[in-house]
Amino acid sequence: QVQLVESGGGSVQSGGSLRLSCAGSGYTSSNNYMGWFRQAPGKEREEVADIARDGLTNYADFVRGRFIISRDNAKNTLYLQMNSLKPEDTATYYCAAGRSTVRWRLLQSNEVKNWGQGTQVTVSS
């Protein structure tokens, strides 16, 4: 019964920034994982970054050094600060949450149970 609602998507020019937010509810103590995935038309859904409750993070190579993931456990809110955006970042971005024992690698989409509705990010050249 986890509910996830994304916000903050929009259209920006190459090199610009956006800040995505994901408001969560219905968590239990076992729901330790939160992350961001993205999916472009004709592409597989892929993880961008994730963060465990204790703050451990993982980043995809294509965003490392540009994006910062964070979470506020007290507010059950996940964030993604997206800097130096490129046209290749254009996609629908999905918030993901649940229970995971994976600590040291990105997840595949089929390892995720709970999803938000998605928010569109468009980056023009």
Coordinates of C-alpha atoms in Angstrom, one line a residue:
Q1 CA 0.0 0.0 0.0
V2 CA 2.9 2.3 -0.6
Q3 CA 1.8 5.5 -2.5
L4 CA 4.3 7.6 -4.4
V5 CA 3.7 11.0 -6.1
E6 CA 6.3 12.7 -8.2
S7 CA 6.6 16.4 -9.0
G8 CA 9.1 18.8 -10.4
G9 CA 9.3 17.7 -14.0
G10 CA 9.3 20.1 -16.9
S11 CA 11.2 21.4 -20.0
V12 CA 14.6 23.0 -19.8
Q13 CA 17.5 23.8 -22.2
S14 CA 20.6 21.8 -22.3
G15 CA 22.8 22.6 -19.3
G16 CA 19.9 23.6 -17.1
S17 CA 18.7 22.1 -13.9
L18 CA 15.5 20.5 -12.4
R19 CA 14.7 19.2 -8.9
L20 CA 12.3 16.3 -8.8
S21 CA 10.5 15.3 -5.6
C22 CA 8.6 12.2 -4.6
A23 CA 6.2 12.2 -1.7
G24 CA 5.7 8.8 -0.2
S25 CA 3.2 7.2 2.2
G26 CA 2.3 3.8 3.5
Y27 CA 5.9 2.8 4.4
T28 CA 6.9 0.2 6.9
S29 CA 10.2 -0.3 8.5
S30 CA 11.1 -2.9 5.9
N31 CA 10.7 -0.4 3.0
N32 CA 14.3 0.6 3.1
Y33 CA 14.8 1.4 -0.6
M34 CA 13.9 4.5 -2.6
G35 CA 15.2 5.4 -6.1
W36 CA 14.6 7.0 -9.4
F37 CA 14.2 5.3 -12.8
R38 CA 13.7 6.8 -16.2
Q39 CA 12.3 5.5 -19.5
A40 CA 12.5 7.1 -22.9
P41 CA 10.4 6.0 -25.9
G42 CA 11.6 2.7 -27.3
K43 CA 14.0 2.2 -24.3
E44 CA 14.0 -0.1 -21.3
R45 CA 13.2 1.4 -17.9
E46 CA 16.6 2.0 -16.2
E47 CA 17.6 3.0 -12.7
V48 CA 19.2 6.5 -12.4
A49 CA 20.1 6.5 -8.7
D50 CA 18.9 5.1 -5.4
I51 CA 19.4 5.7 -1.7
A52 CA 18.9 3.5 1.3
R53 CA 17.4 4.7 4.5
D54 CA 20.9 4.9 6.0
G55 CA 22.1 7.2 3.2
L56 CA 24.1 4.8 1.0
T57 CA 23.7 5.8 -2.6
N58 CA 24.2 4.3 -6.1
Y59 CA 24.4 6.2 -9.3
A60 CA 24.2 5.2 -13.0
D61 CA 27.3 6.0 -14.9
F62 CA 25.5 8.4 -17.2
V63 CA 24.4 10.7 -14.3
R64 CA 27.3 10.4 -11.9
G65 CA 28.7 13.8 -11.1
R66 CA 25.6 15.6 -12.5
F67 CA 22.7 14.3 -10.4
I68 CA 22.3 14.2 -6.6
I69 CA 19.8 11.9 -4.9
S70 CA 18.7 12.6 -1.3
R71 CA 15.9 11.7 1.1
D72 CA 14.2 13.1 4.1
N73 CA 13.2 10.1 6.2
A74 CA 11.1 12.2 8.6
K75 CA 9.0 13.5 5.7
N76 CA 9.1 10.3 3.6
T77 CA 10.2 12.4 0.6
L78 CA 12.8 11.5 -2.0
Y79 CA 14.6 14.1 -4.2
L80 CA 16.7 14.2 -7.3
Q81 CA 18.7 17.3 -8.1
M82 CA 19.4 17.2 -11.8
N83 CA 22.2 19.5 -13.1
S84 CA 24.0 19.9 -16.4
L85 CA 21.0 18.3 -18.1
K86 CA 21.5 16.9 -21.6
P87 CA 19.0 16.1 -24.4
E88 CA 19.8 12.4 -23.7
D89 CA 18.2 12.8 -20.2
T90 CA 14.8 13.4 -21.8
A91 CA 12.5 10.7 -20.4
T92 CA 9.7 10.0 -18.0
Y93 CA 11.1 9.8 -14.5
Y94 CA 9.6 7.4 -12.0
C95 CA 9.9 7.2 -8.3
A96 CA 10.4 3.7 -6.9
A97 CA 10.3 2.3 -3.4
G98 CA 10.1 -0.9 -1.5
R99 CA 12.1 -3.5 0.4
S100 CA 15.5 -4.5 -1.0
T101 CA 18.5 -6.4 0.2
V102 CA 20.6 -5.0 -2.7
R103 CA 23.2 -2.6 -1.3
W104 CA 26.1 -2.3 -3.8
R105 CA 24.5 -2.1 -7.3
L106 CA 21.6 -0.6 -9.2
L107 CA 18.3 -2.5 -9.4
Q108 CA 16.5 -3.8 -12.5
S109 CA 13.0 -2.6 -12.9
N110 CA 11.6 -6.1 -12.2
E111 CA 13.1 -5.9 -8.7
V112 CA 10.9 -3.0 -7.8
K113 CA 7.4 -3.4 -6.5
N114 CA 6.1 0.2 -5.9
W115 CA 6.1 2.9 -8.5
G116 CA 4.9 6.5 -8.9
Q117 CA 3.0 7.7 -11.9
G118 CA 6.0 9.4 -13.5
T119 CA 6.9 12.9 -14.3
Q120 CA 8.1 14.1 -17.7
V121 CA 11.6 15.7 -18.2
T122 CA 12.4 17.2 -21.6
V123 CA 15.8 18.7 -22.3
S124 CA 16.2 20.7 -25.6
S125 CA 19.5 21.3 -27.3

